[in-house]
Amino acid sequence: MRSVGKWLGRILLVLVVAVIALLYFGPGYVERSRNSVIEHDPYPVSPEARALHDTLIVGDWHADSLLWNRDLLARGSYGQVDIPRLLEGGVAIQAFTAVTKSPSGQNYDSNSAEASDNITPLAIAQLWPIRTWDSLLQRALYQAQKLREFENRAPDLLKIIRTRKDLETMLDLRERGVIMVGGILGIEGAHPLEGKLENLDAIQAAGYRIVGLQHFFDNELGGSLHGESDTGLTEFGRSVVAEVENRNMILDLAHSSPQVARDVLAMTDMPLVVSHSGIHGFCPAKRNFPDDLMQEIAATGGVIGMGYWAEVACDRIDPAGIAAMIVTAIETVGEDHVSLGSDFDGSVETAFDTSELPALTSALLDAGLNQTQIAKVMGENMLRVLRERLPAE
């Protein structure tokens, strides 16, 4: 019996070690495979482009970096965004968007809201607090908490933007030579509200200022671009949209059904955002709204964020390819309505990370854009919308 007990003890020890190894190495392995950067030689950056880039206010509407367990204050060897690489890339404003649910078998055509959720096992494996394991609201609040903790550890490098005053303070510091990043929080789909309008209070109090309505599935607010119903806003969705407008938050139509977008257009009077997408005339994919709908969104004073991954750019994902898409976007919606919306760290493969954004500036110059157009696309258009929509204090 003593021998049997010894073997059981050894088996238990092996199981414990295996579980610890899975929890320690597993999430990093998953992210390495999900957020890869294609190996490449350094992209050319002309002296003119470098000088121009150093003068720009660069802003990006969408990165999912808070989903993962990397320390964003350390320069990572994988993934696409962290604070050191944002600083290297000259980024002044980065939207950090909370992903809280993702359907198993996720695709761009049709997903069931009842499909098993990919984020639940990831949250458990990454040892997120137990409260997040079965609550989408708590997952959003935890990701906001993570960004606040990064800010608390390095307030000289990261400032969370909640108000116009915060924004102007950060820009003034940068103007005086302080190299730092302004982070703004967004939710990717409003399902963390869990069907309750009062939960918007908690989302707002946590620092969220950008509200996406849908992600890859239909939810309580209406149809997703990738759902099963292709419907517009529900009554609950209309109440949320009205509250977002009243509270000086920013409404994001990325992943919403075309009918949801049209319903929002009909009931609001504010600049609207499609945070991470492409242009249908450049890449005729379902993920990209038809050009006429993008033009209606632009007519609100809003902006379309250009993504850097294959499905929105039809595989032209190096800086020259993204620059070509931006040129088409300017031709389609106008130079005042095009922004950057990378979708970095959003389970997409890219051809460059955020530290390499000077190469995009160089590619835009090579594509024939002038310095004024480049400044608008790289950040000024985003800055205009933030100044118009953020609360004063």
Short mmCIF file of C-alpha atoms in Angstrom, two decimals:
data_model
loop_
_atom_site.label_atom_id
_atom_site.label_comp_id
_atom_site.label_asym_id
_atom_site.label_seq_id
_atom_site.Cartn_x
_atom_site.Cartn_y
_atom_site.Cartn_z
CA MET A 1 0.00 0.00 0.00
CA ARG A 2 2.91 2.32 0.75
CA SER A 3 4.10 1.78 -2.84
CA VAL A 4 0.66 2.60 -4.25
CA GLY A 5 0.52 5.78 -2.16
CA LYS A 6 3.97 6.79 -3.40
CA TRP A 7 2.87 6.39 -7.04
CA LEU A 8 -0.35 8.32 -6.42
CA GLY A 9 1.69 11.10 -4.87
CA ARG A 10 3.97 11.20 -7.89
CA ILE A 11 1.01 11.28 -10.28
CA LEU A 12 -0.57 14.10 -8.29
CA LEU A 13 2.70 16.03 -8.36
CA VAL A 14 2.97 15.60 -12.13
CA LEU A 15 -0.62 16.82 -12.56
CA VAL A 16 0.04 19.86 -10.38
CA VAL A 17 3.20 20.71 -12.33
CA ALA A 18 1.31 20.25 -15.61
CA VAL A 19 -1.49 22.59 -14.51
CA ILE A 20 1.01 25.21 -13.33
CA ALA A 21 2.91 24.95 -16.62
CA LEU A 22 -0.34 25.29 -18.59
CA LEU A 23 -1.39 28.38 -16.65
CA TYR A 24 2.08 29.94 -16.87
CA PHE A 25 2.97 29.21 -20.48
CA GLY A 26 -0.41 28.57 -22.12
CA PRO A 27 -1.82 32.11 -22.44
CA GLY A 28 1.48 33.43 -23.81
CA TYR A 29 1.60 30.61 -26.35
CA VAL A 30 -1.96 31.42 -27.44
CA GLU A 31 -1.19 35.10 -27.86
CA ARG A 32 2.01 34.44 -29.80
CA SER A 33 -0.06 32.50 -32.32
CA ARG A 34 -2.93 35.03 -32.39
CA ASN A 35 -1.10 38.39 -32.51
CA SER A 36 1.88 37.70 -34.70
CA VAL A 37 3.91 40.14 -36.76
CA ILE A 38 5.17 38.79 -40.09
CA GLU A 39 8.95 38.63 -40.19
CA HIS A 40 10.31 41.38 -42.42
CA ASP A 41 13.36 43.47 -43.14
CA PRO A 42 13.23 47.00 -41.74
CA TYR A 43 10.87 49.18 -43.75
CA PRO A 44 12.37 52.28 -45.37
CA VAL A 45 11.77 55.60 -43.61
CA SER A 46 13.04 58.61 -45.52
CA PRO A 47 14.64 61.51 -43.62
CA GLU A 48 11.70 63.69 -44.71
CA ALA A 49 9.24 61.14 -43.33
CA ARG A 50 11.13 60.81 -40.06
CA ALA A 51 11.16 64.58 -39.58
CA LEU A 52 7.45 64.80 -40.39
CA HIS A 53 6.51 61.89 -38.14
CA ASP A 54 8.25 63.52 -35.20
CA THR A 55 5.86 66.50 -35.52
CA LEU A 56 2.63 64.46 -35.73
CA ILE A 57 -0.02 63.76 -33.13
CA VAL A 58 -0.52 60.05 -33.84
CA GLY A 59 -3.69 58.34 -32.65
CA ASP A 60 -5.13 54.83 -33.01
CA TRP A 61 -8.79 54.03 -32.36
CA HIS A 62 -8.48 50.33 -31.52
CA ALA A 63 -6.17 47.84 -29.79
CA ASP A 64 -7.18 44.82 -27.71
CA SER A 65 -4.02 44.65 -25.62
CA LEU A 66 -5.83 44.56 -22.26
CA LEU A 67 -7.26 41.14 -23.14
CA TRP A 68 -3.85 39.54 -22.65
CA ASN A 69 -1.65 39.06 -19.60
CA ARG A 70 1.41 40.95 -20.82
CA ASP A 71 2.84 43.75 -18.73
CA LEU A 72 2.22 46.69 -21.05
CA LEU A 73 4.90 48.73 -19.31
CA ALA A 74 7.57 46.31 -20.57
CA ARG A 75 8.67 46.07 -24.19
CA GLY A 76 7.28 42.74 -25.34
CA SER A 77 8.91 40.17 -27.57
CA TYR A 78 5.51 39.27 -29.00
CA GLY A 79 2.16 40.97 -29.51
CA GLN A 80 1.83 44.32 -31.26
CA VAL A 81 1.30 47.04 -28.62
CA ASP A 82 2.87 48.03 -25.32
CA ILE A 83 3.82 51.40 -23.85
CA PRO A 84 7.51 51.29 -24.87
CA ARG A 85 6.59 50.43 -28.47
CA LEU A 86 3.90 53.12 -28.54
CA LEU A 87 6.53 55.63 -27.47
CA GLU A 88 8.95 54.34 -30.11
CA GLY A 89 6.24 54.74 -32.75
CA GLY A 90 5.43 58.27 -31.67
CA VAL A 91 1.85 57.43 -30.67
CA ALA A 92 0.16 60.13 -28.57
CA ILE A 93 -3.32 58.58 -28.19
CA GLN A 94 -4.14 54.87 -28.03
CA ALA A 95 -7.64 53.48 -27.56
CA PHE A 96 -7.58 50.30 -25.48
CA THR A 97 -10.72 48.28 -26.14
CA ALA A 98 -12.14 45.60 -23.86
CA VAL A 99 -13.14 42.32 -25.50
CA THR A 100 -15.56 40.46 -23.22
CA LYS A 101 -17.11 37.74 -25.40
CA SER A 102 -16.08 35.98 -28.60
CA PRO A 103 -18.06 33.08 -30.11
CA SER A 104 -16.42 29.74 -30.78
CA GLY A 105 -15.89 29.29 -34.51
CA GLN A 106 -15.80 33.08 -34.94
CA ASN A 107 -16.04 34.16 -38.59
CA TYR A 108 -17.05 37.19 -40.63
CA ASP A 109 -20.24 35.69 -42.09
CA SER A 110 -22.50 34.28 -39.37
CA ASN A 111 -22.13 33.55 -35.65
CA SER A 112 -24.66 32.41 -33.10
CA ALA A 113 -24.99 34.38 -29.88
CA GLU A 114 -25.46 30.98 -28.19
CA ALA A 115 -22.10 29.60 -29.34
CA SER A 116 -19.61 28.76 -26.60
CA ASP A 117 -17.47 31.71 -25.58
CA ASN A 118 -13.72 31.86 -26.25
CA ILE A 119 -13.03 34.50 -23.60
CA THR A 120 -14.23 32.41 -20.65
CA PRO A 121 -11.42 29.80 -20.85
CA LEU A 122 -8.91 32.55 -21.56
CA ALA A 123 -10.00 34.48 -18.45
CA ILE A 124 -9.70 31.33 -16.34
CA ALA A 125 -6.32 30.33 -17.80
CA GLN A 126 -4.97 33.85 -17.22
CA LEU A 127 -6.18 33.69 -13.60
CA TRP A 128 -8.45 36.69 -13.91
CA PRO A 129 -10.54 37.29 -10.76
CA ILE A 130 -13.31 34.73 -10.30
CA ARG A 131 -15.93 37.48 -10.66
CA THR A 132 -14.95 37.79 -14.34
CA TRP A 133 -15.48 34.15 -15.19
CA ASP A 134 -19.24 34.44 -15.63
CA SER A 135 -19.86 38.19 -15.93
CA LEU A 136 -19.25 40.24 -19.06
CA LEU A 137 -19.61 43.44 -17.05
CA GLN A 138 -16.91 42.33 -14.62
CA ARG A 139 -14.60 41.46 -17.53
CA ALA A 140 -14.91 45.02 -18.81
CA LEU A 141 -14.37 46.50 -15.36
CA TYR A 142 -11.31 44.30 -14.79
CA GLN A 143 -9.69 45.38 -18.06
CA ALA A 144 -10.22 49.03 -17.09
CA GLN A 145 -8.65 48.25 -13.72
CA LYS A 146 -5.59 46.83 -15.49
CA LEU A 147 -5.07 50.06 -17.42
CA ARG A 148 -5.45 52.12 -14.23
CA GLU A 149 -2.81 49.95 -12.57
CA PHE A 150 -0.41 50.58 -15.46
CA GLU A 151 -1.10 54.32 -15.10
CA ASN A 152 -0.48 54.16 -11.33
CA ARG A 153 2.83 52.39 -11.86
CA ALA A 154 4.04 54.78 -14.57
CA PRO A 155 2.11 58.08 -14.47
CA ASP A 156 4.93 59.78 -16.36
CA LEU A 157 4.43 57.42 -19.32
CA LEU A 158 0.67 56.79 -19.43
CA LYS A 159 -2.31 59.05 -18.73
CA ILE A 160 -5.87 57.76 -19.06
CA ILE A 161 -8.04 60.21 -21.00
CA ARG A 162 -11.51 60.68 -19.51
CA THR A 163 -12.18 64.35 -20.28
CA ARG A 164 -11.12 67.12 -22.64
CA LYS A 165 -9.10 68.55 -19.76
CA ASP A 166 -7.18 65.25 -19.48
CA LEU A 167 -6.60 65.30 -23.23
CA GLU A 168 -5.30 68.86 -23.30
CA THR A 169 -3.09 68.26 -20.25
CA MET A 170 -1.48 65.27 -21.93
CA LEU A 171 -0.98 67.17 -25.22
CA ASP A 172 0.51 70.12 -23.34
CA LEU A 173 2.97 67.85 -21.56
CA ARG A 174 4.01 66.30 -24.87
CA GLU A 175 4.43 69.76 -26.36
CA ARG A 176 6.81 70.56 -23.50
CA GLY A 177 8.89 67.48 -24.25
CA VAL A 178 7.36 64.89 -21.92
CA ILE A 179 7.18 61.63 -23.88
CA MET A 180 3.98 59.91 -22.82
CA VAL A 181 0.86 58.20 -24.18
CA GLY A 182 -2.78 59.07 -23.58
CA GLY A 183 -4.92 55.94 -23.21
CA ILE A 184 -8.65 55.99 -23.83
CA LEU A 185 -10.91 53.07 -22.90
CA GLY A 186 -13.56 51.52 -25.14
CA ILE A 187 -15.81 48.46 -25.05
CA GLU A 188 -16.01 46.21 -28.10
CA GLY A 189 -19.72 45.52 -28.10
CA ALA A 190 -22.13 46.72 -25.41
CA HIS A 191 -23.04 43.22 -24.17
CA PRO A 192 -21.14 43.99 -20.90
CA LEU A 193 -24.22 46.06 -20.04
CA GLU A 194 -25.88 42.64 -19.64
CA GLY A 195 -29.17 44.11 -20.85
CA LYS A 196 -29.34 46.76 -18.10
CA LEU A 197 -29.07 50.44 -18.91
CA GLU A 198 -27.94 51.23 -15.35
CA ASN A 199 -24.76 49.21 -16.00
CA LEU A 200 -23.67 52.04 -18.29
CA ASP A 201 -23.04 53.98 -15.05
CA ALA A 202 -20.44 51.42 -13.98
CA ILE A 203 -18.86 51.34 -17.45
CA GLN A 204 -18.59 55.12 -17.53
CA ALA A 205 -17.30 55.35 -13.96
CA ALA A 206 -14.56 52.83 -14.81
CA GLY A 207 -13.26 55.28 -17.41
CA TYR A 208 -14.79 53.95 -20.61
CA ARG A 209 -15.52 56.65 -23.17
CA ILE A 210 -15.92 54.69 -26.44
CA VAL A 211 -18.93 52.38 -26.77
CA GLY A 212 -19.14 49.83 -29.55
CA LEU A 213 -22.63 48.38 -29.92
CA GLN A 214 -21.89 44.89 -31.25
CA HIS A 215 -19.03 42.46 -31.74
CA PHE A 216 -19.20 39.12 -33.60
CA PHE A 217 -22.76 38.18 -32.58
CA ASP A 218 -26.22 39.71 -32.24
CA ASN A 219 -26.85 41.07 -28.75
CA GLU A 220 -29.52 42.81 -26.69
CA LEU A 221 -28.94 46.05 -28.61
CA GLY A 222 -29.36 44.74 -32.15
CA GLY A 223 -27.82 42.92 -35.06
CA SER A 224 -24.14 42.31 -35.67
CA LEU A 225 -22.46 42.51 -39.06
CA HIS A 226 -21.47 38.90 -38.35
CA GLY A 227 -24.64 37.70 -36.60
CA GLU A 228 -27.66 35.74 -37.75
CA SER A 229 -30.46 38.30 -37.81
CA ASP A 230 -29.17 41.28 -39.85
CA THR A 231 -31.57 43.43 -37.82
CA GLY A 232 -31.37 47.02 -36.63
CA LEU A 233 -31.50 48.51 -33.15
CA THR A 234 -33.79 47.04 -30.52
CA GLU A 235 -35.63 49.34 -28.13
CA PHE A 236 -32.90 48.65 -25.59
CA GLY A 237 -30.31 49.50 -28.23
CA ARG A 238 -32.03 52.81 -28.92
CA SER A 239 -32.03 53.67 -25.23
CA VAL A 240 -28.29 52.92 -25.00
CA VAL A 241 -27.50 55.00 -28.09
CA ALA A 242 -29.48 57.93 -26.65
CA GLU A 243 -27.60 57.65 -23.35
CA VAL A 244 -24.22 57.47 -25.09
CA GLU A 245 -25.06 60.68 -26.91
CA ASN A 246 -26.37 62.42 -23.79
CA ARG A 247 -23.32 61.44 -21.73
CA ASN A 248 -20.77 62.79 -24.22
CA MET A 249 -19.42 59.33 -24.94
CA ILE A 250 -18.23 58.21 -28.39
CA LEU A 251 -20.29 55.74 -30.42
CA ASP A 252 -18.43 53.09 -32.41
CA LEU A 253 -20.23 51.30 -35.27
CA ALA A 254 -17.50 48.73 -36.00
CA HIS A 255 -19.05 45.22 -36.15
CA SER A 256 -22.63 46.58 -36.18
CA SER A 257 -25.04 45.48 -38.89
CA PRO A 258 -25.62 48.00 -41.70
CA GLN A 259 -29.19 48.42 -40.42
CA VAL A 260 -27.94 49.25 -36.92
CA ALA A 261 -25.66 51.87 -38.47
CA ARG A 262 -28.56 53.37 -40.42
CA ASP A 263 -30.78 53.39 -37.33
CA VAL A 264 -28.05 55.20 -35.37
CA LEU A 265 -27.63 57.73 -38.18
CA ALA A 266 -31.36 58.43 -38.13
CA MET A 267 -31.57 59.11 -34.38
CA THR A 268 -28.33 60.92 -33.48
CA ASP A 269 -26.65 64.25 -34.10
CA MET A 270 -23.01 63.59 -33.26
CA PRO A 271 -19.85 62.47 -35.07
CA LEU A 272 -19.85 58.67 -35.37
CA VAL A 273 -16.83 56.39 -35.51
CA VAL A 274 -16.05 53.10 -37.21
CA SER A 275 -13.00 52.35 -35.11
CA HIS A 276 -11.31 49.58 -37.11
CA SER A 277 -12.31 48.71 -40.65
CA GLY A 278 -11.37 49.19 -44.27
CA ILE A 279 -12.85 50.68 -47.43
CA HIS A 280 -15.13 48.54 -49.57
CA GLY A 281 -13.94 50.22 -52.78
CA PHE A 282 -10.41 49.10 -51.93
CA CYS A 283 -11.28 45.69 -50.47
CA PRO A 284 -14.84 44.47 -51.24
CA ALA A 285 -15.19 42.36 -48.10
CA LYS A 286 -18.23 42.00 -45.84
CA ARG A 287 -16.19 43.36 -42.94
CA ASN A 288 -16.09 46.75 -44.71
CA PHE A 289 -19.37 48.71 -44.89
CA PRO A 290 -20.49 49.72 -48.41
CA ASP A 291 -18.96 53.01 -49.52
CA ASP A 292 -22.26 54.91 -49.47
CA LEU A 293 -22.84 53.97 -45.83
CA MET A 294 -19.28 55.02 -44.94
CA GLN A 295 -19.98 58.36 -46.65
CA GLU A 296 -23.09 58.86 -44.51
CA ILE A 297 -21.08 58.12 -41.37
CA ALA A 298 -18.38 60.58 -42.49
CA ALA A 299 -21.06 63.22 -43.10
CA THR A 300 -21.78 63.27 -39.34
CA GLY A 301 -18.28 64.68 -38.87
CA GLY A 302 -17.12 61.22 -37.90
CA VAL A 303 -14.15 59.11 -38.92
CA ILE A 304 -13.32 55.67 -40.28
CA GLY A 305 -10.33 53.92 -38.66
CA MET A 306 -8.16 52.03 -41.14
CA GLY A 307 -7.17 48.54 -39.97
CA TYR A 308 -3.92 46.75 -40.72
CA TRP A 309 -5.00 43.14 -41.18
CA ALA A 310 -5.65 40.94 -44.22
CA GLU A 311 -9.45 40.71 -44.17
CA VAL A 312 -10.00 44.48 -44.40
CA ALA A 313 -7.05 45.24 -46.68
CA CYS A 314 -7.32 42.24 -49.04
CA ASP A 315 -3.90 40.97 -47.93
CA ARG A 316 -2.08 44.26 -48.64
CA ILE A 317 -0.92 44.71 -45.08
CA ASP A 318 2.59 46.15 -45.36
CA PRO A 319 2.93 49.94 -44.94
CA ALA A 320 2.65 50.52 -48.69
CA GLY A 321 -0.57 48.50 -48.85
CA ILE A 322 -2.16 50.29 -45.88
CA ALA A 323 -1.12 53.62 -47.41
CA ALA A 324 -2.86 52.63 -50.66
CA MET A 325 -6.03 51.84 -48.71
CA ILE A 326 -5.83 55.20 -46.95
CA VAL A 327 -5.54 56.96 -50.31
CA THR A 328 -8.72 55.18 -51.46
CA ALA A 329 -10.43 56.09 -48.19
CA ILE A 330 -9.59 59.77 -48.70
CA GLU A 331 -11.00 59.59 -52.23
CA THR A 332 -14.17 57.95 -50.85
CA VAL A 333 -15.00 59.88 -47.66
CA GLY A 334 -12.62 62.85 -47.68
CA GLU A 335 -9.37 63.65 -45.91
CA ASP A 336 -11.16 64.90 -42.78
CA HIS A 337 -12.76 61.54 -42.09
CA VAL A 338 -9.96 58.97 -42.22
CA SER A 339 -8.12 57.77 -39.10
CA LEU A 340 -5.99 54.87 -37.90
CA GLY A 341 -7.71 51.83 -36.36
CA SER A 342 -5.11 49.09 -36.26
CA ASP A 343 -6.92 46.30 -34.35
CA PHE A 344 -3.50 45.52 -32.90
CA ASP A 345 -3.54 42.60 -30.42
CA GLY A 346 -7.02 41.70 -31.67
CA SER A 347 -6.15 38.17 -32.80
CA VAL A 348 -4.89 39.45 -36.15
CA GLU A 349 -1.61 38.98 -37.98
CA THR A 350 0.02 42.22 -39.09
CA ALA A 351 3.10 43.17 -41.08
CA PHE A 352 4.31 45.76 -38.57
CA ASP A 353 3.76 46.65 -34.93
CA THR A 354 3.08 50.04 -33.37
CA SER A 355 6.77 50.89 -33.02
CA GLU A 356 7.05 50.94 -36.82
CA LEU A 357 4.48 53.64 -37.55
CA PRO A 358 7.13 56.00 -39.03
CA ALA A 359 7.20 53.54 -41.94
CA LEU A 360 3.50 54.23 -42.54
CA THR A 361 4.17 57.98 -42.62
CA SER A 362 6.93 57.31 -45.14
CA ALA A 363 4.61 55.15 -47.25
CA LEU A 364 1.91 57.85 -47.20
CA LEU A 365 4.43 60.38 -48.53
CA ASP A 366 5.47 57.90 -51.21
CA ALA A 367 1.79 57.42 -52.11
CA GLY A 368 1.49 61.13 -52.90
CA LEU A 369 -0.29 62.52 -49.83
CA ASN A 370 0.79 65.95 -48.63
CA GLN A 371 1.85 66.75 -45.09
CA THR A 372 -1.52 68.26 -44.15
CA GLN A 373 -3.39 65.13 -45.29
CA ILE A 374 -0.96 62.87 -43.46
CA ALA A 375 -1.28 64.86 -40.23
CA LYS A 376 -5.08 64.56 -40.39
CA VAL A 377 -5.07 60.81 -41.01
CA MET A 378 -2.38 60.01 -38.46
CA GLY A 379 -4.16 61.74 -35.61
CA GLU A 380 -5.71 65.16 -36.12
CA ASN A 381 -9.06 63.77 -37.29
CA MET A 382 -9.22 61.55 -34.21
CA LEU A 383 -8.28 64.48 -32.02
CA ARG A 384 -11.09 66.59 -33.50
CA VAL A 385 -13.71 63.97 -32.66
CA LEU A 386 -12.36 63.50 -29.12
CA ARG A 387 -12.44 67.24 -28.50
CA GLU A 388 -16.02 67.43 -29.73
CA ARG A 389 -17.34 64.42 -27.82
CA LEU A 390 -15.44 64.13 -24.53
CA PRO A 391 -16.93 65.86 -21.49
CA ALA A 392 -15.13 69.06 -20.51
CA GLU A 393 -14.09 67.82 -17.06
#
